[in-house]
Amino acid sequence: MNLFLRCQFVPVFMLSMFCLVSCKQKPERIDNGKSVSVQRKSTADMISFIVSLDTLAGSKKLKPVINKQDSIQSLMPEKEKNPFYHYFRARKFSLAKKKDSALAAYQRMKGYRKNDDIELLKENTIILFTIANGSMVEAQLMNRILSGLKAAETQKSCLTYRYYDLIAQAYYQNNNEQKSLEYAAKYFAAHPYKNHPVIKQRYFDISFLLASRLGDLNKMLYYNNQARILAVNIKDSLALARTYDNQAQIYSKQRKTGKALDYSRIYFGFLKKTDNLNDIAYNNLATAFIQNNQPDSAIFYYRAGMEMEKRDPSGKRKTTPYMGLIDAYKFKGDYKSALAASDSLYKTEIRNNKAIEAAKIAELHEKYEVEKKDRSIDELNSRNKLNEKLINQQRWLLFMVLVISLAAVSLFIISYHQLRLKDKNKLLAADNQRLIMEQKLLQVQLNPHFIFNAISNLQGLISSGNTSESVRYLKSFSGLLRSILEQNRKDFISIDEEIASLNNYLLLQQMRYADTFTYRISVSEEIDAQAILIPPMLIQPFVENSIEHGFRNIPYEGLLKISFEQQANQLEITIDDNGCGLGNKASGNQQKQSLAQTILAERFEAIFCRYSQNASFTLNDKKDTGEIGVLVKINIPIIND
């Protein structure tokens, strides 16, 4: 087991500083045919500034620069049309570990023409977010990366090096170290600041890591030597200390365990002196002790590393220390302790697997319900076809009997059977329509992407150590899931239950889209919210449309108002927002809005209109009245518990 590989494959996009370089862009044209020189120069300068941020090492130096640029861009006129306002806004959200808000800000960036540097920067950062979880990069996403590289090379963009870096990371995550090393070299060669110490140091560290994964001792020696020379020249003590750790790894591969232990101790001592110790350093030193036949010391440092890891707020535990303990105890012949360490390893793996499985439970349940409805629909369709076939046969039989016998009795019997089959077919068709409507309702109840983003936000809050906010977030999320699962089995719920679900959903969305909107829910005094019933999930689709599409790109704070009032013998529900309205929505969003309206109309038909009860809804764009936003009014009969 080799625990010396502590170097992370950090995206170049996370390093930074200021200095201007020249980005080669083709001249842009406007209607009068003149070059847009002012706009082009401004864009080139900002792209050059962003590239130069790579030379800042660490978030402590990067954060004040990003915050300053965010403030400057916020004061620019028409900032919503300025792509760099959204870019630095996203970088600020990213440093605060607000992944959803950052991704939403990146997606608002718009270039001035196809495949210009702004569009290339946007695509690069969005893909980087997609593969940042370290999982295998699939063919479809790799094609997007290669397509972006082709566009960057064609445009001779100064951002080409970022796509080389992105491909190197993708190959690394797909366990193709040879290709990763090849593109890491291309990244370094193409980088505008390749002579800067921060860029050089990063290249040497990554190349050493890849050479170690390949088992290429000569390259390991070369890159570590280059990193040491650079660290000495720039007087970077931390970088110099890392070369000792790398040297320990080299000695380990050469089976010079005594020297490997000495260098590992030097690195450990430096981290301890500078208050930078971590559990990985403990594990690396413990492994060096095992390789040098010193199991007691190895056990001490393994356990010390495990104690440090317990302070990790995420709660996740690594399995490597337990595996090292097993080897150390076996080396000593203490098989009882080795068995106890093996049992702890098993329990840790179970806990980690449970944490991973928990995120999939909601999605699996949703898929199961939809598949069950699909099977029922297929069965009903088959029965409908069979009944239609029987009806056709009866028609032919009736025709022949009328032609042959013209007997009134035969006509009566056949007509009677035909009517029976038609009635049965109508009932089956009604059941089929009900199941289809339930399936559609299940599909629009809660977007699986919303669940994944909510879990991701929760992980970010836990990692940041914000305990109170994490607890509040988890309480709202669990309450929403519980209410959705419980209400899915009911035909009607009270207004109080619907409001509780809406509050949980809206609180989660407010945490997801920081400072985007506020909301108010009001119930008139003559309404008993505990006694009056409504169909479940009646309001959520319209609320989701207001947040996801109405408030997405507006330059002001959104306001969502939901009210319940009694009009005669009817309950009137109003959903009022001040978003962008219906006219500004993309066709895909309009289709989703249309689907929600269709499903609601079908529910009203099945629940109320079939029994001659009045139920209706209207959806209006308020721009017709000189206002902004969308107004939805739902009127249903008052149903008491």
Short mmCIF file of C-alpha atoms in Angstrom, two decimals, residues 18-446:
data_model
loop_
_atom_site.label_atom_id
_atom_site.label_comp_id
_atom_site.label_asym_id
_atom_site.label_seq_id
_atom_site.Cartn_x
_atom_site.Cartn_y
_atom_site.Cartn_z
CA PHE A 18 -3.04 39.96 -12.15
CA CYS A 19 -0.98 40.68 -15.27
CA LEU A 20 -2.03 41.29 -18.90
CA VAL A 21 -1.28 39.08 -21.89
CA SER A 22 -2.48 39.30 -25.46
CA CYS A 23 -5.37 37.05 -26.55
CA LYS A 24 -5.62 36.55 -30.27
CA GLN A 25 -9.18 37.12 -31.43
CA LYS A 26 -10.55 37.79 -34.87
CA PRO A 27 -12.07 41.30 -35.23
CA GLU A 28 -15.78 41.50 -34.49
CA ARG A 29 -18.15 43.42 -36.77
CA ILE A 30 -21.33 45.44 -36.30
CA ASP A 31 -23.97 46.50 -38.82
CA ASN A 32 -21.96 49.41 -40.24
CA GLY A 33 -19.01 47.05 -40.96
CA LYS A 34 -16.56 48.79 -38.57
CA SER A 35 -14.48 46.85 -36.07
CA VAL A 36 -15.79 46.93 -32.50
CA SER A 37 -12.34 47.86 -31.21
CA VAL A 38 -13.35 49.29 -27.83
CA GLN A 39 -15.50 46.30 -26.87
CA ARG A 40 -12.92 43.84 -28.20
CA LYS A 41 -10.06 45.49 -26.28
CA SER A 42 -12.09 45.48 -23.07
CA THR A 43 -12.92 41.78 -23.51
CA ALA A 44 -9.31 40.89 -24.31
CA ASP A 45 -8.08 42.78 -21.24
CA MET A 46 -10.53 41.00 -18.93
CA ILE A 47 -9.67 37.57 -20.38
CA SER A 48 -5.99 38.40 -19.93
CA PHE A 49 -6.66 39.38 -16.32
CA ILE A 50 -8.49 36.08 -15.70
CA VAL A 51 -5.60 34.10 -17.23
CA SER A 52 -3.12 35.94 -15.02
CA LEU A 53 -5.08 34.86 -11.92
CA ASP A 54 -3.48 31.41 -12.39
CA THR A 55 -0.30 32.79 -10.85
CA LEU A 56 -1.93 33.33 -7.46
CA ALA A 57 -1.29 30.33 -5.21
CA GLY A 58 -4.07 29.46 -2.79
CA SER A 59 -7.48 30.83 -1.92
CA LYS A 60 -6.12 33.28 0.69
CA LYS A 61 -4.47 35.34 -2.05
CA LEU A 62 -7.24 34.72 -4.56
CA LYS A 63 -10.25 35.65 -2.42
CA PRO A 64 -9.59 39.41 -1.97
CA VAL A 65 -8.87 39.79 -5.71
CA ILE A 66 -12.13 38.04 -6.65
CA ASN A 67 -14.14 40.06 -4.11
CA LYS A 68 -12.69 43.32 -5.41
CA GLN A 69 -13.48 42.45 -9.03
CA ASP A 70 -17.01 41.37 -8.05
CA SER A 71 -17.56 44.80 -6.45
CA ILE A 72 -16.17 46.61 -9.50
CA GLN A 73 -18.27 44.65 -12.00
CA SER A 74 -21.39 45.18 -9.85
CA LEU A 75 -21.05 48.95 -10.36
CA MET A 76 -20.86 48.67 -14.17
CA PRO A 77 -23.88 49.88 -16.20
CA GLU A 78 -26.14 47.11 -17.56
CA LYS A 79 -24.28 44.59 -15.45
CA GLU A 80 -26.72 41.75 -16.32
CA LYS A 81 -25.52 41.95 -19.93
CA ASN A 82 -21.88 41.95 -18.82
CA PRO A 83 -20.49 38.36 -18.89
CA PHE A 84 -17.66 39.23 -16.52
CA TYR A 85 -20.12 40.37 -13.84
CA HIS A 86 -21.57 36.84 -13.86
CA TYR A 87 -18.07 35.28 -14.04
CA PHE A 88 -16.68 36.97 -10.92
CA ARG A 89 -20.02 36.49 -9.17
CA ALA A 90 -19.67 32.76 -9.86
CA ARG A 91 -16.06 32.71 -8.64
CA LYS A 92 -17.20 34.37 -5.40
CA PHE A 93 -19.96 31.77 -4.91
CA SER A 94 -17.46 29.00 -5.67
CA LEU A 95 -15.01 30.21 -3.00
CA ALA A 96 -17.96 30.22 -0.55
CA LYS A 97 -18.72 26.57 -1.55
CA LYS A 98 -22.13 27.52 -3.02
CA LYS A 99 -21.93 25.23 -6.04
CA ASP A 100 -25.49 25.65 -7.35
CA SER A 101 -25.36 29.44 -7.22
CA ALA A 102 -21.95 29.44 -8.91
CA LEU A 103 -23.10 27.16 -11.72
CA ALA A 104 -26.24 29.27 -12.28
CA ALA A 105 -24.07 32.40 -12.55
CA TYR A 106 -21.70 30.77 -15.08
CA GLN A 107 -24.67 29.75 -17.23
CA ARG A 108 -25.78 33.42 -17.47
CA MET A 109 -22.55 34.33 -19.28
CA LYS A 110 -23.10 35.15 -22.96
CA GLY A 111 -20.38 35.84 -25.53
CA TYR A 112 -20.53 38.36 -28.34
CA ARG A 113 -20.15 35.72 -31.04
CA LYS A 114 -19.92 31.95 -31.42
CA ASN A 115 -16.79 30.33 -29.92
CA ASP A 116 -15.28 33.62 -28.74
CA ASP A 117 -13.13 33.64 -25.59
CA ILE A 118 -16.14 34.31 -23.36
CA GLU A 119 -18.01 31.27 -24.69
CA LEU A 120 -14.85 29.14 -24.43
CA LEU A 121 -14.32 30.26 -20.82
CA LYS A 122 -17.96 29.55 -19.96
CA GLU A 123 -17.90 26.04 -21.48
CA ASN A 124 -14.58 25.21 -19.81
CA THR A 125 -15.72 26.19 -16.31
CA ILE A 126 -19.11 24.43 -16.62
CA ILE A 127 -17.43 21.18 -17.73
CA LEU A 128 -14.94 21.57 -14.88
CA PHE A 129 -17.85 21.71 -12.42
CA THR A 130 -19.33 18.58 -14.02
CA ILE A 131 -16.21 16.42 -13.62
CA ALA A 132 -15.09 17.89 -10.28
CA ASN A 133 -16.49 14.91 -8.34
CA GLY A 134 -13.58 12.74 -9.51
CA SER A 135 -15.74 10.06 -11.18
CA MET A 136 -15.06 8.54 -14.60
CA VAL A 137 -15.59 10.93 -17.53
CA GLU A 138 -17.98 9.37 -20.06
CA ALA A 139 -17.65 9.53 -23.84
CA GLN A 140 -20.33 12.21 -24.33
CA LEU A 141 -18.62 14.61 -21.91
CA MET A 142 -15.18 13.84 -23.38
CA ASN A 143 -16.56 14.78 -26.82
CA ARG A 144 -17.63 18.15 -25.38
CA ILE A 145 -14.11 18.74 -24.07
CA LEU A 146 -12.52 17.79 -27.41
CA SER A 147 -15.00 19.99 -29.27
CA GLY A 148 -14.07 22.93 -27.03
CA LEU A 149 -10.35 22.25 -27.60
CA LYS A 150 -10.89 22.20 -31.36
CA ALA A 151 -12.71 25.55 -31.22
CA ALA A 152 -9.97 27.06 -29.00
CA GLU A 153 -7.20 25.86 -31.33
CA THR A 154 -9.08 27.13 -34.40
CA GLN A 155 -9.53 30.56 -32.82
CA LYS A 156 -5.91 30.49 -31.56
CA SER A 157 -7.34 31.44 -28.19
CA CYS A 158 -5.14 32.17 -25.19
CA LEU A 159 -7.50 29.83 -23.27
CA THR A 160 -6.35 26.75 -25.23
CA TYR A 161 -4.12 25.68 -22.34
CA ARG A 162 -7.20 25.35 -20.11
CA TYR A 163 -8.67 22.71 -22.42
CA TYR A 164 -5.36 20.80 -22.38
CA ASP A 165 -5.55 20.90 -18.58
CA LEU A 166 -9.19 19.74 -18.69
CA ILE A 167 -8.34 16.77 -20.94
CA ALA A 168 -5.39 15.85 -18.70
CA GLN A 169 -7.73 15.78 -15.71
CA ALA A 170 -10.31 13.69 -17.61
CA TYR A 171 -7.69 11.10 -18.59
CA TYR A 172 -6.43 11.04 -14.99
CA GLN A 173 -9.94 10.29 -13.71
CA ASN A 174 -10.27 7.56 -16.37
CA ASN A 175 -7.00 5.98 -15.12
CA ASN A 176 -5.08 6.74 -18.32
CA GLU A 177 -1.98 8.25 -16.72
CA GLN A 178 0.11 8.15 -19.90
CA LYS A 179 -2.34 10.36 -21.82
CA SER A 180 -2.80 12.56 -18.76
CA LEU A 181 0.98 13.15 -18.58
CA GLU A 182 1.05 13.95 -22.33
CA TYR A 183 -1.66 16.62 -22.05
CA ALA A 184 -0.19 18.00 -18.82
CA ALA A 185 2.97 18.74 -20.84
CA LYS A 186 0.86 20.43 -23.56
CA TYR A 187 -0.91 22.49 -20.90
CA PHE A 188 2.42 23.71 -19.52
CA ALA A 189 3.86 24.48 -22.97
CA ALA A 190 0.76 26.48 -23.98
CA HIS A 191 0.35 28.41 -20.72
CA PRO A 192 0.98 32.17 -21.19
CA TYR A 193 2.69 32.24 -17.76
CA LYS A 194 4.66 29.01 -18.03
CA ASN A 195 7.78 30.75 -16.67
CA HIS A 196 6.01 31.84 -13.48
CA PRO A 197 7.11 29.84 -10.37
CA VAL A 198 3.52 28.95 -9.35
CA ILE A 199 2.76 27.47 -12.79
CA LYS A 200 6.09 25.64 -12.93
CA GLN A 201 5.68 24.22 -9.43
CA ARG A 202 2.20 22.94 -10.20
CA TYR A 203 3.42 21.30 -13.42
CA PHE A 204 6.32 19.56 -11.65
CA ASP A 205 4.06 18.32 -8.82
CA ILE A 206 1.41 16.94 -11.19
CA SER A 207 4.03 15.35 -13.47
CA PHE A 208 5.66 13.67 -10.47
CA LEU A 209 2.27 12.31 -9.37
CA LEU A 210 1.55 10.90 -12.83
CA ALA A 211 5.06 9.43 -13.15
CA SER A 212 4.56 7.75 -9.77
CA ARG A 213 1.22 6.29 -10.91
CA LEU A 214 3.02 4.98 -14.03
CA GLY A 215 5.87 3.58 -11.93
CA ASP A 216 8.43 5.51 -14.03
CA LEU A 217 11.31 6.00 -11.57
CA ASN A 218 13.46 8.07 -13.96
CA LYS A 219 10.69 10.62 -14.54
CA MET A 220 9.96 10.72 -10.81
CA LEU A 221 13.60 11.57 -10.15
CA TYR A 222 13.64 14.21 -12.92
CA TYR A 223 10.46 16.07 -11.91
CA ASN A 224 11.30 15.99 -8.21
CA ASN A 225 14.77 17.37 -8.93
CA GLN A 226 13.25 20.19 -11.03
CA ALA A 227 10.76 20.98 -8.26
CA ARG A 228 13.56 21.10 -5.66
CA ILE A 229 15.73 23.45 -7.75
CA LEU A 230 12.75 25.77 -8.27
CA ALA A 231 11.80 25.69 -4.57
CA VAL A 232 15.37 26.62 -3.56
CA ASN A 233 15.55 29.46 -6.11
CA ILE A 234 12.25 31.03 -5.03
CA LYS A 235 12.83 30.21 -1.33
CA ASP A 236 9.51 28.35 -1.00
CA SER A 237 9.94 26.24 2.14
CA LEU A 238 6.64 24.35 1.74
CA ALA A 239 7.45 23.38 -1.85
CA LEU A 240 10.93 22.30 -0.74
CA ALA A 241 9.41 20.16 2.03
CA ARG A 242 7.18 18.44 -0.54
CA THR A 243 10.26 17.37 -2.47
CA TYR A 244 11.44 15.51 0.64
CA ASP A 245 8.12 13.68 0.71
CA ASN A 246 8.55 12.88 -3.00
CA GLN A 247 12.11 11.68 -2.32
CA ALA A 248 10.78 9.36 0.38
CA GLN A 249 8.45 7.87 -2.19
CA ILE A 250 11.36 7.39 -4.62
CA TYR A 251 13.43 5.62 -1.97
CA SER A 252 10.43 3.44 -1.16
CA LYS A 253 10.22 2.31 -4.79
CA GLN A 254 13.98 1.63 -4.70
CA ARG A 255 13.41 -0.47 -1.55
CA LYS A 256 15.71 1.82 0.45
CA THR A 257 13.33 1.81 3.38
CA GLY A 258 15.70 3.45 5.89
CA LYS A 259 16.25 6.50 3.70
CA ALA A 260 12.55 6.61 2.83
CA LEU A 261 11.76 6.78 6.56
CA ASP A 262 14.34 9.54 7.16
CA TYR A 263 12.93 11.77 4.41
CA SER A 264 9.36 11.07 5.46
CA ARG A 265 10.30 12.18 9.00
CA ILE A 266 11.81 15.41 7.65
CA TYR A 267 8.57 16.22 5.79
CA PHE A 268 6.42 15.29 8.79
CA GLY A 269 8.55 17.47 11.06
CA PHE A 270 8.19 20.45 8.74
CA LEU A 271 4.39 20.10 8.63
CA LYS A 272 4.27 19.83 12.41
CA LYS A 273 6.50 22.89 12.84
CA THR A 274 4.37 24.99 10.46
CA ASP A 275 1.06 23.67 11.91
CA ASN A 276 0.09 22.03 8.60
CA LEU A 277 -0.20 18.40 9.75
CA ASN A 278 -2.99 16.28 8.29
CA ASP A 279 -4.12 12.67 8.56
CA ILE A 280 -2.46 11.78 5.22
CA ALA A 281 0.96 12.83 6.58
CA TYR A 282 0.43 10.53 9.57
CA ASN A 283 -0.50 7.64 7.27
CA ASN A 284 2.52 8.22 5.02
CA LEU A 285 4.94 8.21 7.97
CA ALA A 286 3.27 5.11 9.42
CA THR A 287 3.66 3.30 6.09
CA ALA A 288 7.35 4.22 6.04
CA PHE A 289 7.73 2.65 9.50
CA ILE A 290 6.05 -0.58 8.31
CA GLN A 291 8.36 -0.75 5.30
CA ASN A 292 11.30 -0.31 7.69
CA ASN A 293 10.06 -3.19 9.90
CA GLN A 294 8.97 -0.93 12.78
CA PRO A 295 5.32 -1.96 13.34
CA ASP A 296 4.93 -0.39 16.81
CA SER A 297 5.80 3.09 15.51
CA ALA A 298 3.56 2.48 12.50
CA ILE A 299 0.63 1.61 14.79
CA PHE A 300 1.21 4.78 16.84
CA TYR A 301 1.12 7.08 13.79
CA TYR A 302 -1.81 5.28 12.16
CA ARG A 303 -3.88 5.78 15.29
CA ALA A 304 -2.74 9.42 15.65
CA GLY A 305 -3.84 10.07 12.07
CA MET A 306 -7.23 8.44 12.77
CA GLU A 307 -7.72 10.71 15.79
CA MET A 308 -6.99 13.78 13.64
CA GLU A 309 -9.40 12.53 10.96
CA LYS A 310 -12.21 12.36 13.55
CA ARG A 311 -12.14 16.18 13.68
CA ASP A 312 -13.22 16.30 10.02
CA PRO A 313 -16.74 17.91 10.11
CA SER A 314 -17.91 15.91 7.07
CA GLY A 315 -17.95 12.73 9.14
CA LYS A 316 -16.47 10.66 6.32
CA ARG A 317 -13.72 8.24 7.34
CA LYS A 318 -10.90 6.82 5.19
CA THR A 319 -10.25 3.08 5.11
CA THR A 320 -6.49 3.23 4.43
CA PRO A 321 -5.43 3.65 8.11
CA TYR A 322 -7.33 0.48 9.06
CA MET A 323 -5.67 -1.44 6.23
CA GLY A 324 -2.28 -0.21 7.47
CA LEU A 325 -3.12 -1.27 11.03
CA ILE A 326 -4.04 -4.75 9.80
CA ASP A 327 -0.64 -5.07 8.08
CA ALA A 328 1.20 -3.77 11.19
CA TYR A 329 -0.56 -6.13 13.60
CA LYS A 330 -0.05 -9.07 11.25
CA PHE A 331 3.64 -8.17 11.05
CA LYS A 332 3.80 -8.35 14.87
CA GLY A 333 1.83 -11.60 14.95
CA ASP A 334 -0.97 -9.93 16.92
CA TYR A 335 -3.79 -11.47 14.91
CA LYS A 336 -6.43 -10.61 17.50
CA SER A 337 -5.75 -6.87 17.07
CA ALA A 338 -5.52 -7.36 13.29
CA LEU A 339 -8.99 -8.94 13.38
CA ALA A 340 -10.34 -6.00 15.43
CA ALA A 341 -8.85 -3.53 12.89
CA SER A 342 -10.38 -5.57 10.07
CA ASP A 343 -13.78 -5.35 11.80
CA SER A 344 -13.39 -1.55 12.11
CA LEU A 345 -12.44 -1.40 8.42
CA TYR A 346 -15.60 -3.31 7.54
CA LYS A 347 -17.79 -1.03 9.66
CA THR A 348 -16.19 2.09 8.14
CA GLU A 349 -16.80 0.81 4.61
CA ILE A 350 -20.42 0.05 5.54
CA ARG A 351 -20.92 3.61 6.91
CA ASN A 352 -19.36 5.17 3.81
CA ASN A 353 -21.47 2.99 1.51
CA LYS A 354 -24.62 3.90 3.43
CA ALA A 355 -23.84 7.59 2.97
CA ILE A 356 -23.50 7.04 -0.78
CA GLU A 357 -26.61 4.87 -0.98
CA ALA A 358 -28.73 7.39 0.93
CA ALA A 359 -28.43 9.90 -1.91
CA LYS A 360 -29.84 7.34 -4.35
CA ILE A 361 -32.87 6.22 -2.33
CA ALA A 362 -35.25 8.97 -3.43
CA GLU A 363 -34.32 8.56 -7.10
CA LEU A 364 -34.70 4.76 -6.96
CA HIS A 365 -38.11 5.07 -5.27
CA GLU A 366 -39.27 7.54 -7.90
CA LYS A 367 -38.10 5.27 -10.72
CA TYR A 368 -39.84 2.30 -9.14
CA GLU A 369 -43.17 4.13 -8.90
CA VAL A 370 -42.97 5.36 -12.50
CA GLU A 371 -42.06 1.89 -13.80
CA LYS A 372 -44.97 0.38 -11.86
CA LYS A 373 -47.37 2.88 -13.43
CA ASP A 374 -45.88 2.16 -16.87
CA ARG A 375 -46.58 -1.54 -16.45
CA SER A 376 -50.17 -0.84 -15.43
CA ILE A 377 -50.65 1.44 -18.44
CA ASP A 378 -49.25 -1.19 -20.81
CA GLU A 379 -51.60 -3.79 -19.34
CA LEU A 380 -54.61 -1.50 -19.72
CA ASN A 381 -53.64 -0.64 -23.29
CA SER A 382 -53.50 -4.36 -24.14
CA ARG A 383 -56.91 -4.92 -22.61
CA ASN A 384 -58.29 -1.91 -24.49
CA LYS A 385 -57.04 -3.30 -27.80
CA LEU A 386 -58.56 -6.69 -27.02
CA ASN A 387 -61.92 -5.10 -26.14
CA GLU A 388 -61.83 -2.98 -29.28
CA LYS A 389 -61.21 -6.13 -31.28
CA LEU A 390 -64.16 -7.82 -29.56
CA ILE A 391 -66.38 -4.83 -30.31
CA ASN A 392 -65.46 -5.01 -33.99
CA GLN A 393 -66.23 -8.69 -34.04
CA GLN A 394 -69.61 -8.05 -32.45
CA ARG A 395 -70.36 -5.40 -35.04
CA TRP A 396 -69.66 -7.81 -37.87
CA LEU A 397 -71.75 -10.48 -36.17
CA LEU A 398 -74.61 -8.03 -35.71
CA PHE A 399 -74.43 -7.05 -39.37
CA MET A 400 -74.51 -10.65 -40.53
CA VAL A 401 -77.37 -11.57 -38.19
CA LEU A 402 -79.38 -8.58 -39.41
CA VAL A 403 -78.74 -9.52 -43.01
CA ILE A 404 -79.50 -13.23 -42.56
CA SER A 405 -82.35 -13.31 -40.12
CA LEU A 406 -83.55 -9.76 -39.52
CA ALA A 407 -84.71 -11.15 -36.22
CA ALA A 408 -85.59 -8.56 -33.62
CA VAL A 409 -84.53 -10.86 -30.78
CA SER A 410 -81.06 -11.36 -32.20
CA LEU A 411 -80.72 -7.61 -32.73
CA PHE A 412 -81.68 -6.94 -29.12
CA ILE A 413 -79.21 -9.52 -27.69
CA ILE A 414 -76.28 -8.37 -29.79
CA SER A 415 -77.02 -4.71 -29.07
CA TYR A 416 -77.16 -5.49 -25.37
CA HIS A 417 -73.75 -7.20 -25.42
CA GLN A 418 -72.28 -4.40 -27.47
CA LEU A 419 -73.44 -1.79 -24.98
CA ARG A 420 -71.99 -3.82 -22.13
CA LEU A 421 -68.61 -3.97 -23.85
CA LYS A 422 -68.68 -0.25 -24.61
CA ASP A 423 -69.43 0.58 -20.98
CA LYS A 424 -66.65 -1.69 -19.85
CA ASN A 425 -64.27 -0.07 -22.34
CA LYS A 426 -65.22 3.40 -21.07
CA LEU A 427 -64.43 2.34 -17.52
CA LEU A 428 -61.09 0.93 -18.60
CA ALA A 429 -60.34 4.11 -20.56
CA ALA A 430 -61.18 6.19 -17.49
CA ASP A 431 -58.85 4.06 -15.34
CA ASN A 432 -56.18 4.36 -18.01
CA GLN A 433 -56.54 8.15 -18.06
CA ARG A 434 -56.32 8.25 -14.27
CA LEU A 435 -53.10 6.19 -14.22
CA ILE A 436 -51.55 8.32 -16.97
CA MET A 437 -52.38 11.46 -14.99
CA GLU A 438 -50.87 9.95 -11.81
CA GLN A 439 -47.73 9.05 -13.74
CA LYS A 440 -47.41 12.62 -15.08
CA LEU A 441 -48.01 13.98 -11.60
CA LEU A 442 -45.27 11.75 -10.18
CA GLN A 443 -42.89 12.96 -12.88
CA VAL A 444 -43.42 16.65 -12.10
CA GLN A 445 -43.73 16.37 -8.31
CA LEU A 446 -40.11 16.78 -7.44
#
